[in-house]
C-alpha angles and dihedrals in degrees: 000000000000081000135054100217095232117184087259085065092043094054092044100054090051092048091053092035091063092050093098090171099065129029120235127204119200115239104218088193098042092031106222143072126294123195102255091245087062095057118110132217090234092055092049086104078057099045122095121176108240124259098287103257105169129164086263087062094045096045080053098056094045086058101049090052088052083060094060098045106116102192111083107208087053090043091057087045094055089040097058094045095059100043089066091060096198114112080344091146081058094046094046096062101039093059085053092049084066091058111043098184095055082043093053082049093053102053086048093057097039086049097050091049091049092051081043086061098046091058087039093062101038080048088061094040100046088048085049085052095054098036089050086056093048088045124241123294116259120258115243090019097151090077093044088045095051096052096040095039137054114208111216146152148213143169114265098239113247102268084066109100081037090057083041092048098054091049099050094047083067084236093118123045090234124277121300118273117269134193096218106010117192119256100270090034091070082045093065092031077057083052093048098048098045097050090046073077104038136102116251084239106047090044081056097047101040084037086059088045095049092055096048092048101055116059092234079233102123087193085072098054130074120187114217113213148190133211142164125242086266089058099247113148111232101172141000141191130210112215130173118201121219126167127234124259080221121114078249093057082205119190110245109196101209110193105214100182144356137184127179121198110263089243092050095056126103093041107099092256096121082055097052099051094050084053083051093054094042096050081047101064091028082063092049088049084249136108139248116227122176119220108164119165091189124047148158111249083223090064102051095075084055101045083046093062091051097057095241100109115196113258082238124146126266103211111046122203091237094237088073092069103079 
Protein backbone atom coordinates (compact mmCIF):
# COMPACT_ATOMS: atom_id res chain seq x y z
CA UNK A 1 0.00 0.00 0.00
CA UNK A 2 0.96 3.52 -0.93
CA UNK A 3 -0.17 4.19 3.14
CA UNK A 4 0.88 2.57 6.80
CA UNK A 5 -2.67 2.66 8.64
CA UNK A 6 -1.28 4.60 12.02
CA UNK A 7 -3.84 5.16 14.90
CA UNK A 8 -4.21 9.42 13.39
CA UNK A 9 -5.75 7.74 10.03
CA UNK A 10 -7.72 5.53 11.90
CA UNK A 11 -9.24 8.12 13.81
CA UNK A 12 -9.70 10.07 11.02
CA UNK A 13 -11.61 7.58 8.82
CA UNK A 14 -14.33 6.82 12.00
CA UNK A 15 -14.71 9.73 12.48
CA UNK A 16 -15.59 10.29 8.77
CA UNK A 17 -17.29 6.97 8.56
CA UNK A 18 -20.14 8.20 11.42
CA UNK A 19 -20.88 11.61 9.45
CA UNK A 20 -24.12 10.13 7.71
CA UNK A 21 -24.97 13.37 6.47
CA UNK A 22 -21.76 13.95 3.94
CA UNK A 23 -19.49 11.14 1.86
CA UNK A 24 -15.83 11.06 2.28
CA UNK A 25 -13.60 9.84 0.12
CA UNK A 26 -9.42 8.71 1.65
CA UNK A 27 -6.66 10.49 0.08
CA UNK A 28 -3.94 7.86 -0.24
CA UNK A 29 -1.33 10.88 -1.09
CA UNK A 30 -2.46 13.23 1.37
CA UNK A 31 -3.48 10.44 3.76
CA UNK A 32 -6.51 11.43 5.10
CA UNK A 33 -9.81 11.83 4.34
CA UNK A 34 -11.45 14.63 1.56
CA UNK A 35 -15.16 15.52 1.45
CA UNK A 36 -16.38 13.64 -1.72
CA UNK A 37 -17.24 17.26 -3.59
CA UNK A 38 -13.33 18.10 -3.27
CA UNK A 39 -12.33 15.43 -4.93
CA UNK A 40 -10.76 15.93 -8.54
CA UNK A 41 -11.01 13.96 -11.61
CA UNK A 42 -7.07 13.78 -11.79
CA UNK A 43 -6.80 12.19 -7.95
CA UNK A 44 -9.24 9.77 -8.62
CA UNK A 45 -5.77 6.82 -8.89
CA UNK A 46 -5.32 8.18 -5.50
CA UNK A 47 -9.29 7.99 -4.17
CA UNK A 48 -10.69 4.90 -2.06
CA UNK A 49 -14.54 4.91 -0.56
CA UNK A 50 -14.38 4.68 2.92
CA UNK A 51 -14.97 1.36 4.91
CA UNK A 52 -19.24 1.06 4.37
CA UNK A 53 -20.85 2.36 8.26
CA UNK A 54 -24.90 2.85 7.66
CA UNK A 55 -27.72 3.12 10.30
CA UNK A 56 -28.22 -0.46 9.73
CA UNK A 57 -24.61 -0.99 10.99
CA UNK A 58 -24.97 0.97 13.51
CA UNK A 59 -28.68 -0.54 14.69
CA UNK A 60 -26.69 -3.72 14.53
CA UNK A 61 -24.01 -2.75 16.85
CA UNK A 62 -26.44 -1.24 19.49
CA UNK A 63 -28.02 -4.57 19.57
CA UNK A 64 -24.79 -6.90 20.00
CA UNK A 65 -23.68 -4.76 23.01
CA UNK A 66 -27.29 -5.32 24.57
CA UNK A 67 -26.36 -8.62 24.41
CA UNK A 68 -23.71 -8.20 26.40
CA UNK A 69 -25.34 -6.13 28.96
CA UNK A 70 -25.25 -8.25 32.29
CA UNK A 71 -27.45 -6.43 34.41
CA UNK A 72 -30.74 -7.32 33.82
CA UNK A 73 -32.88 -4.29 34.70
CA UNK A 74 -30.36 -2.03 32.10
CA UNK A 75 -30.47 -4.86 29.54
CA UNK A 76 -34.54 -4.70 29.43
CA UNK A 77 -34.18 -1.21 29.25
CA UNK A 78 -31.97 -1.35 26.24
CA UNK A 79 -34.08 -4.04 24.87
CA UNK A 80 -37.13 -2.28 24.88
CA UNK A 81 -35.54 1.00 23.34
CA UNK A 82 -34.36 -0.58 20.34
CA UNK A 83 -37.33 -2.67 19.53
CA UNK A 84 -39.44 0.69 18.87
CA UNK A 85 -37.03 1.72 16.11
CA UNK A 86 -38.11 5.62 16.00
CA UNK A 87 -35.63 7.84 17.12
CA UNK A 88 -34.22 4.49 18.56
CA UNK A 89 -30.14 5.87 17.89
CA UNK A 90 -31.53 9.06 20.51
CA UNK A 91 -33.12 6.68 22.96
CA UNK A 92 -30.41 4.60 23.02
CA UNK A 93 -28.22 6.86 24.24
CA UNK A 94 -30.27 8.61 26.60
CA UNK A 95 -31.07 5.32 28.68
CA UNK A 96 -27.07 4.84 28.84
CA UNK A 97 -26.49 8.60 30.03
CA UNK A 98 -28.30 7.48 33.07
CA UNK A 99 -25.80 4.87 33.65
CA UNK A 100 -22.10 6.28 33.09
CA UNK A 101 -20.39 3.33 33.58
CA UNK A 102 -22.57 1.19 30.68
CA UNK A 103 -22.11 4.29 28.74
CA UNK A 104 -18.37 4.28 29.21
CA UNK A 105 -18.78 0.59 28.04
CA UNK A 106 -20.49 1.48 25.29
CA UNK A 107 -18.29 3.95 23.77
CA UNK A 108 -15.34 1.32 24.37
CA UNK A 109 -17.02 -1.27 22.47
CA UNK A 110 -18.43 1.08 19.59
CA UNK A 111 -15.07 2.42 19.37
CA UNK A 112 -13.17 -1.04 19.11
CA UNK A 113 -15.74 -2.35 16.18
CA UNK A 114 -15.37 0.42 14.52
CA UNK A 115 -11.49 0.15 14.67
CA UNK A 116 -12.35 -3.82 13.77
CA UNK A 117 -13.90 -2.49 10.60
CA UNK A 118 -10.94 0.02 9.58
CA UNK A 119 -8.31 -2.96 9.50
CA UNK A 120 -10.74 -4.84 8.12
CA UNK A 121 -10.99 -2.68 5.17
CA UNK A 122 -6.99 -1.75 4.56
CA UNK A 123 -6.70 -5.72 5.03
CA UNK A 124 -9.00 -6.12 1.85
CA UNK A 125 -7.30 -3.29 -0.03
CA UNK A 126 -3.60 -4.16 0.64
CA UNK A 127 -4.39 -7.87 -0.43
CA UNK A 128 -6.35 -6.03 -3.93
CA UNK A 129 -3.08 -4.18 -4.37
CA UNK A 130 -1.02 -7.22 -4.38
CA UNK A 131 -3.51 -9.52 -6.28
CA UNK A 132 -3.85 -6.86 -8.91
CA UNK A 133 0.24 -7.13 -9.30
CA UNK A 134 0.17 -11.26 -9.50
CA UNK A 135 -3.05 -10.93 -12.20
CA UNK A 136 -6.42 -12.36 -11.56
CA UNK A 137 -7.01 -15.79 -11.34
CA UNK A 138 -8.64 -17.58 -14.71
CA UNK A 139 -12.33 -18.40 -14.80
CA UNK A 140 -13.22 -22.53 -15.14
CA UNK A 141 -9.30 -23.49 -13.79
CA UNK A 142 -10.19 -26.81 -12.23
CA UNK A 143 -10.34 -28.57 -16.06
CA UNK A 144 -7.36 -26.98 -17.15
CA UNK A 145 -5.83 -27.91 -13.90
CA UNK A 146 -6.72 -31.31 -14.11
CA UNK A 147 -5.36 -31.85 -17.38
CA UNK A 148 -1.86 -29.47 -16.77
CA UNK A 149 -1.36 -30.46 -13.55
CA UNK A 150 -0.92 -34.34 -11.35
CA UNK A 151 -2.19 -34.17 -7.29
CA UNK A 152 -0.16 -36.21 -5.24
CA UNK A 153 1.28 -36.75 -1.71
CA UNK A 154 4.08 -37.96 0.38
CA UNK A 155 5.29 -37.99 3.58
CA UNK A 156 8.42 -34.56 4.50
CA UNK A 157 11.59 -36.92 5.58
CA UNK A 158 12.53 -36.57 9.33
CA UNK A 159 15.07 -33.91 9.23
CA UNK A 160 12.00 -31.62 8.03
CA UNK A 161 10.65 -29.53 11.14
CA UNK A 162 14.38 -29.43 11.91
CA UNK A 163 15.08 -27.66 8.18
CA UNK A 164 11.85 -25.66 9.09
CA UNK A 165 13.10 -24.91 12.40
CA UNK A 166 16.45 -23.36 11.36
CA UNK A 167 14.62 -21.02 8.68
CA UNK A 168 12.17 -19.73 10.71
CA UNK A 169 14.77 -18.83 13.71
CA UNK A 170 16.15 -16.15 11.02
CA UNK A 171 19.39 -17.84 11.54
CA UNK A 172 19.63 -19.06 7.46
CA UNK A 173 18.92 -16.87 4.74
CA UNK A 174 16.27 -19.53 3.32
CA UNK A 175 17.30 -22.73 1.04
CA UNK A 176 19.14 -22.29 -2.43
CA UNK A 177 17.10 -21.80 -5.44
CA UNK A 178 16.12 -24.95 -7.36
CA UNK A 179 14.66 -25.60 -10.71
CA UNK A 180 12.61 -28.24 -9.72
CA UNK A 181 12.72 -28.31 -5.67
CA UNK A 182 11.33 -31.24 -3.99
CA UNK A 183 7.46 -30.94 -2.07
CA UNK A 184 8.49 -29.92 1.25
CA UNK A 185 11.30 -27.99 -0.21
CA UNK A 186 8.73 -25.28 -1.73
CA UNK A 187 7.18 -25.57 1.81
CA UNK A 188 10.35 -24.04 3.54
CA UNK A 189 11.22 -21.67 0.17
CA UNK A 190 6.88 -20.37 1.32
CA UNK A 191 8.57 -19.81 5.07
CA UNK A 192 11.19 -18.06 3.80
CA UNK A 193 9.28 -15.79 1.68
CA UNK A 194 6.87 -14.99 3.93
CA UNK A 195 9.23 -14.12 6.81
CA UNK A 196 11.62 -11.85 4.16
CA UNK A 197 8.29 -9.55 5.04
CA UNK A 198 7.67 -10.19 8.58
CA UNK A 199 8.31 -8.43 11.75
CA UNK A 200 11.08 -10.00 14.05
CA UNK A 201 8.22 -10.27 16.67
CA UNK A 202 5.47 -11.64 14.98
CA UNK A 203 7.86 -14.31 13.23
CA UNK A 204 8.72 -15.12 17.09
CA UNK A 205 5.54 -15.24 18.23
CA UNK A 206 3.70 -17.12 15.20
CA UNK A 207 6.91 -19.13 14.99
CA UNK A 208 6.12 -20.30 19.09
CA UNK A 209 2.79 -20.89 18.13
CA UNK A 210 3.71 -23.10 14.90
CA UNK A 211 5.81 -25.47 16.96
CA UNK A 212 3.31 -25.98 19.69
CA UNK A 213 0.50 -26.66 17.14
CA UNK A 214 2.05 -29.55 15.06
CA UNK A 215 3.05 -32.84 17.14
CA UNK A 216 6.84 -32.73 15.72
CA UNK A 217 5.91 -36.06 14.88
CA UNK A 218 6.52 -36.12 10.64
CA UNK A 219 4.55 -39.41 10.61
CA UNK A 220 1.73 -37.33 11.24
CA UNK A 221 2.16 -35.00 8.44
CA UNK A 222 1.47 -35.55 4.45
CA UNK A 223 2.49 -32.89 2.00
CA UNK A 224 -0.06 -32.44 -1.02
CA UNK A 225 1.51 -31.53 -4.05
CA UNK A 226 1.16 -30.42 -7.37
CA UNK A 227 3.25 -31.06 -10.59
CA UNK A 228 3.10 -30.79 -13.93
CA UNK A 229 3.40 -33.99 -16.62
CA UNK A 230 7.09 -33.18 -16.77
CA UNK A 231 7.30 -33.70 -12.90
CA UNK A 232 8.02 -30.16 -11.91
CA UNK A 233 6.65 -29.29 -8.76
CA UNK A 234 4.67 -26.24 -9.02
CA UNK A 235 2.88 -26.10 -5.22
CA UNK A 236 2.77 -27.83 -2.26
CA UNK A 237 0.64 -27.98 1.29
CA UNK A 238 1.76 -28.97 4.64
CA UNK A 239 -0.91 -30.71 6.54
CA UNK A 240 -0.78 -32.45 9.92
CA UNK A 241 -3.68 -35.18 10.77
CA UNK A 242 -5.35 -35.42 14.70
CA UNK A 243 -8.45 -37.32 15.68
CA UNK A 244 -11.51 -35.94 17.48
CA UNK A 245 -12.20 -36.40 21.29
CA UNK A 246 -15.42 -36.90 20.04
CA UNK A 247 -17.41 -40.79 20.33
CA UNK A 248 -16.75 -40.51 16.38
CA UNK A 249 -13.21 -40.12 16.79
CA UNK A 250 -13.51 -38.45 13.60
CA UNK A 251 -9.85 -37.41 11.39
CA UNK A 252 -9.49 -33.66 11.14
CA UNK A 253 -6.82 -32.81 8.36
CA UNK A 254 -5.32 -29.23 9.79
CA UNK A 255 -2.95 -27.28 6.74
CA UNK A 256 -0.27 -25.60 8.55
CA UNK A 257 1.41 -24.02 5.82
CA UNK A 258 1.50 -23.64 1.86
CA UNK A 259 3.54 -22.04 -0.57
CA UNK A 260 3.09 -22.10 -4.62
CA UNK A 261 6.11 -21.09 -7.05
CA UNK A 262 5.79 -17.69 -8.03
CA UNK A 263 5.37 -18.87 -11.68
CA UNK A 264 2.84 -21.24 -10.76
CA UNK A 265 0.51 -18.65 -9.05
CA UNK A 266 -2.62 -17.25 -10.52
CA UNK A 267 -3.64 -20.37 -11.86
CA UNK A 268 -6.02 -21.75 -9.57
CA UNK A 269 -3.20 -24.49 -8.08
CA UNK A 270 -3.33 -23.33 -4.53
CA UNK A 271 -7.16 -24.02 -5.00
CA UNK A 272 -6.91 -26.90 -6.09
CA UNK A 273 -4.67 -28.34 -3.40
CA UNK A 274 -6.78 -27.08 -0.64
CA UNK A 275 -10.09 -29.24 -2.85
CA UNK A 276 -7.49 -32.26 -2.77
CA UNK A 277 -7.10 -32.07 0.94
CA UNK A 278 -10.79 -31.58 1.58
CA UNK A 279 -11.92 -34.47 -0.57
CA UNK A 280 -8.92 -36.38 1.50
CA UNK A 281 -10.30 -36.23 5.04
CA UNK A 282 -14.17 -36.20 3.59
CA UNK A 283 -13.15 -39.55 2.33
CA UNK A 284 -11.78 -40.56 5.65
CA UNK A 285 -15.31 -39.28 7.38
CA UNK A 286 -13.33 -36.76 8.70
CA UNK A 287 -12.88 -32.85 8.07
CA UNK A 288 -10.34 -30.49 6.75
CA UNK A 289 -9.65 -27.29 8.92
CA UNK A 290 -6.70 -24.54 7.91
CA UNK A 291 -4.37 -22.89 10.97
CA UNK A 292 -1.46 -21.36 9.48
CA UNK A 293 0.52 -19.04 11.47
CA UNK A 294 2.27 -18.17 8.83
CA UNK A 295 0.68 -17.22 5.26
CA UNK A 296 1.05 -15.43 1.89
CA UNK A 297 -1.26 -12.51 1.66
CA UNK A 298 -1.85 -13.84 -1.96
CA UNK A 299 -3.35 -17.00 -0.54
CA UNK A 300 -6.22 -15.50 2.13
CA UNK A 301 -8.89 -14.41 -0.82
CA UNK A 302 -8.61 -18.05 -1.88
CA UNK A 303 -8.86 -19.87 1.67
CA UNK A 304 -11.93 -17.31 2.23
CA UNK A 305 -13.98 -18.80 -0.80
CA UNK A 306 -13.55 -22.09 0.46
CA UNK A 307 -14.77 -21.60 3.14
CA UNK A 308 -11.21 -22.57 5.37
CA UNK A 309 -10.20 -18.86 6.71
CA UNK A 310 -6.46 -18.50 8.09
CA UNK A 311 -6.27 -18.50 11.83
CA UNK A 312 -4.48 -14.77 11.17
CA UNK A 313 -4.86 -11.86 13.47
CA UNK A 314 -7.51 -9.03 13.16
CA UNK A 315 -5.99 -6.48 14.39
CA UNK A 316 -2.52 -6.22 13.06
CA UNK A 317 0.11 -4.42 14.84
CA UNK A 318 0.83 -1.71 11.17
CA UNK A 319 4.35 -2.57 10.90
CA UNK A 320 3.23 -6.14 9.49
CA UNK A 321 1.91 -4.54 6.09
CA UNK A 322 4.75 -4.08 4.31
Amino acid sequence: MDFKLTPEITENIIFCMENQKDIFLFDTKQKTCIHAGEAEETDSENLLPLPEWTPVHGFKLMEEFTGTVKNPVIRKKLRETISTRAGVFKRFRQVLAEYPEFESAWRIFKKERLKKTVYSWYQTISLAKELSELGEEPEETYEILRNDFIFSFCRPSPDFLDNLRTVLSGKDGGPAEKDNPEPEEIIIEGFSEVIERTPELFRQAASGLFYRFVSGNPGNMEIFYAETPASEKAGAVLTESFYGEDKKGRKIQVVTAAAVKKEFRGMGVFSQLLETVKNSAEGHGGKAVCFMPFTSPFLLPLLKRLGMPADLPTEPDEDIFL
